[in-house]
Amino acid sequence: MFLIGLAIIIFLTFGLTMLRGAPYLPAHYKDVEAVLKGLELKPGDLIVDLGSGDGTVLLAAARQGLVAYGYEINPLLCIIGWLRCRHYGKQIKILWRDFWFIDLPPETKVIFIFAAGPYMKGLARKFSTLALQHGEPFYVASYGFSLPQVDSLRIVSGTYIYRYN
């Protein structure tokens, strides 16, 4: 009975979160590492991962000396990400949030996103809105999917790189 209840909780947690964003698929660490190196960030710069999943992007950022915030709607993935990233202390912050309703921290230099095609149009609108509010330019790194009606600067390891002013 316990296992059935646990299975239902896991199914509902992962299934219902797909209504707000892409299903959980881990990013490849080497791809993320290449993207972060290609952005020529300085130690201490802030990267925000929308839908941080198991923390792969956050770990790659921290290993390069960056500060990383992850926003994740799935509470189980928040716990997994926190467990994987806990050794980095305040360098990594994981928040249980729906990224559709967040504001960017003012020091954000990069937003990383791994979302599916149907969400990309809404994300392009959100990034434009955030750019107006943010005041400082930032990059968007979209893993695997391009943003519609926005020209990318380049593609690195299957990740589209955009600059928002």
Short mmCIF file of C-alpha atoms in Angstrom, two decimals:
data_model
loop_
_atom_site.label_atom_id
_atom_site.label_comp_id
_atom_site.label_asym_id
_atom_site.label_seq_id
_atom_site.Cartn_x
_atom_site.Cartn_y
_atom_site.Cartn_z
CA MET A 1 0.00 0.00 0.00
CA PHE A 2 2.87 2.37 0.88
CA LEU A 3 4.54 1.78 -2.49
CA ILE A 4 1.30 2.44 -4.37
CA GLY A 5 0.85 5.71 -2.49
CA LEU A 6 4.44 6.70 -3.17
CA ALA A 7 4.04 5.87 -6.87
CA ILE A 8 0.89 8.01 -7.05
CA ILE A 9 2.65 10.94 -5.37
CA ILE A 10 5.61 10.70 -7.75
CA PHE A 11 3.34 10.37 -10.80
CA LEU A 12 1.24 13.36 -9.74
CA THR A 13 4.28 15.48 -8.88
CA PHE A 14 5.97 14.92 -12.23
CA GLY A 15 2.73 14.78 -14.24
CA LEU A 16 1.17 17.96 -12.87
CA THR A 17 4.37 19.98 -13.14
CA MET A 18 4.41 19.24 -16.88
CA LEU A 19 1.32 21.45 -17.17
CA ARG A 20 3.47 24.47 -16.20
CA GLY A 21 6.63 23.64 -18.12
CA ALA A 22 8.62 20.99 -19.91
CA PRO A 23 8.92 17.44 -18.60
CA TYR A 24 12.04 16.69 -16.61
CA LEU A 25 15.00 15.74 -18.78
CA PRO A 26 18.52 16.26 -17.48
CA ALA A 27 20.85 18.53 -19.40
CA HIS A 28 24.19 17.04 -20.44
CA TYR A 29 26.90 18.37 -18.13
CA LYS A 30 29.52 18.75 -20.90
CA ASP A 31 27.08 20.81 -23.01
CA VAL A 32 26.29 23.12 -20.10
CA GLU A 33 29.98 23.48 -19.30
CA ALA A 34 30.75 24.47 -22.91
CA VAL A 35 27.94 27.04 -22.95
CA LEU A 36 29.07 28.65 -19.71
CA LYS A 37 32.68 28.84 -20.91
CA GLY A 38 31.52 30.37 -24.20
CA LEU A 39 29.71 33.18 -22.39
CA GLU A 40 32.97 34.44 -20.85
CA LEU A 41 31.49 35.07 -17.43
CA LYS A 42 33.52 36.29 -14.47
CA PRO A 43 33.70 34.49 -11.11
CA GLY A 44 30.81 35.65 -8.96
CA ASP A 45 28.48 36.40 -11.90
CA LEU A 46 24.92 35.15 -11.41
CA ILE A 47 23.27 32.55 -13.60
CA VAL A 48 19.57 31.76 -13.14
CA ASP A 49 18.29 28.32 -14.17
CA LEU A 50 14.55 28.26 -14.88
CA GLY A 51 13.41 24.71 -14.21
CA SER A 52 16.61 23.65 -12.48
CA GLY A 53 15.64 19.98 -12.20
CA ASP A 54 18.37 17.88 -10.59
CA GLY A 55 20.83 20.79 -10.37
CA THR A 56 23.15 19.91 -13.26
CA VAL A 57 23.34 23.49 -14.57
CA LEU A 58 23.77 24.86 -11.05
CA LEU A 59 26.67 22.49 -10.37
CA ALA A 60 28.39 23.36 -13.65
CA ALA A 61 28.05 27.06 -12.85
CA ALA A 62 29.37 26.70 -9.31
CA ARG A 63 32.38 24.70 -10.52
CA GLN A 64 33.25 27.65 -12.74
CA GLY A 65 33.08 30.05 -9.81
CA LEU A 66 29.65 31.45 -10.68
CA VAL A 67 26.74 32.05 -8.34
CA ALA A 68 23.68 30.04 -9.41
CA TYR A 69 19.99 30.32 -8.55
CA GLY A 70 17.64 27.53 -9.58
CA TYR A 71 13.86 27.83 -9.79
CA GLU A 72 12.02 24.51 -9.82
CA ILE A 73 8.29 23.82 -9.51
CA ASN A 74 8.63 20.10 -8.77
CA PRO A 75 9.23 19.66 -5.02
CA LEU A 76 10.92 16.28 -5.48
CA LEU A 77 13.40 17.73 -7.96
CA CYS A 78 14.01 20.64 -5.57
CA ILE A 79 15.04 18.14 -2.91
CA ILE A 80 17.24 16.17 -5.34
CA GLY A 81 18.87 19.38 -6.59
CA TRP A 82 19.42 20.63 -3.06
CA LEU A 83 21.02 17.32 -2.04
CA ARG A 84 23.35 17.39 -5.06
CA CYS A 85 24.30 21.05 -4.58
CA ARG A 86 24.44 21.39 -0.78
CA HIS A 87 28.26 21.34 -0.67
CA TYR A 88 28.37 24.71 -2.43
CA GLY A 89 26.60 26.55 0.38
CA LYS A 90 25.45 30.06 -0.50
CA GLN A 91 26.97 29.86 -3.99
CA ILE A 92 23.89 27.88 -5.10
CA LYS A 93 20.33 28.73 -4.14
CA ILE A 94 17.41 26.49 -5.14
CA LEU A 95 13.92 27.89 -4.81
CA TRP A 96 10.64 25.98 -5.08
CA ARG A 97 8.90 28.38 -7.46
CA ASP A 98 6.98 28.53 -10.70
CA PHE A 99 9.39 30.42 -12.97
CA TRP A 100 6.51 32.04 -14.83
CA PHE A 101 5.96 34.24 -11.75
CA ILE A 102 9.48 35.25 -10.78
CA ASP A 103 11.38 38.50 -11.14
CA LEU A 104 15.06 38.39 -12.01
CA PRO A 105 17.57 39.21 -9.32
CA PRO A 106 19.15 42.51 -10.43
CA GLU A 107 22.63 40.99 -10.81
CA THR A 108 21.53 38.27 -13.28
CA LYS A 109 23.92 37.82 -16.21
CA VAL A 110 22.50 34.62 -17.76
CA ILE A 111 19.19 32.79 -17.78
CA PHE A 112 19.43 29.10 -18.67
CA ILE A 113 16.29 27.31 -19.86
CA PHE A 114 15.57 23.79 -21.08
CA ALA A 115 11.93 23.91 -22.14
CA ALA A 116 9.90 22.23 -24.85
CA GLY A 117 8.73 23.82 -28.09
CA PRO A 118 5.17 24.71 -26.98
CA TYR A 119 6.50 26.95 -24.18
CA MET A 120 9.03 28.88 -26.23
CA LYS A 121 6.67 31.60 -27.50
CA GLY A 122 5.60 32.43 -23.94
CA LEU A 123 9.22 32.40 -22.78
CA ALA A 124 10.25 34.81 -25.53
CA ARG A 125 7.54 37.22 -24.28
CA LYS A 126 8.63 36.70 -20.66
CA PHE A 127 12.28 37.43 -21.50
CA SER A 128 11.30 40.62 -23.33
CA THR A 129 9.28 41.73 -20.29
CA LEU A 130 12.13 40.84 -17.93
CA ALA A 131 14.56 42.82 -20.10
CA LEU A 132 12.41 45.93 -19.71
CA GLN A 133 12.22 45.47 -15.93
CA HIS A 134 15.82 44.38 -15.43
CA GLY A 135 17.57 47.41 -16.85
CA GLU A 136 20.86 45.54 -17.46
CA PRO A 137 21.57 43.35 -20.49
CA PHE A 138 21.54 39.60 -19.92
CA TYR A 139 21.97 36.44 -21.95
CA VAL A 140 19.48 33.62 -22.42
CA ALA A 141 20.85 30.14 -23.07
CA SER A 142 18.07 27.92 -24.42
CA TYR A 143 19.10 24.27 -24.45
CA GLY A 144 17.73 22.38 -27.44
CA PHE A 145 14.96 24.75 -28.53
CA SER A 146 15.06 28.14 -30.22
CA LEU A 147 12.97 31.13 -29.25
CA PRO A 148 10.53 32.11 -32.01
CA GLN A 149 10.98 35.45 -33.74
CA VAL A 150 14.25 36.15 -31.89
CA ASP A 151 17.64 35.93 -33.59
CA SER A 152 20.25 33.98 -31.67
CA LEU A 153 23.83 35.23 -31.42
CA ARG A 154 25.21 31.72 -31.87
CA ILE A 155 24.61 28.06 -31.06
CA VAL A 156 26.96 26.26 -28.65
CA SER A 157 26.55 22.52 -27.99
CA GLY A 158 22.92 22.57 -29.09
CA THR A 159 22.17 25.65 -26.99
CA TYR A 160 20.84 28.85 -28.56
CA ILE A 161 22.44 31.97 -27.11
CA TYR A 162 20.46 35.24 -27.08
CA ARG A 163 21.23 38.70 -25.72
CA TYR A 164 18.47 40.81 -24.23
CA ASN A 165 19.05 44.56 -23.71
#
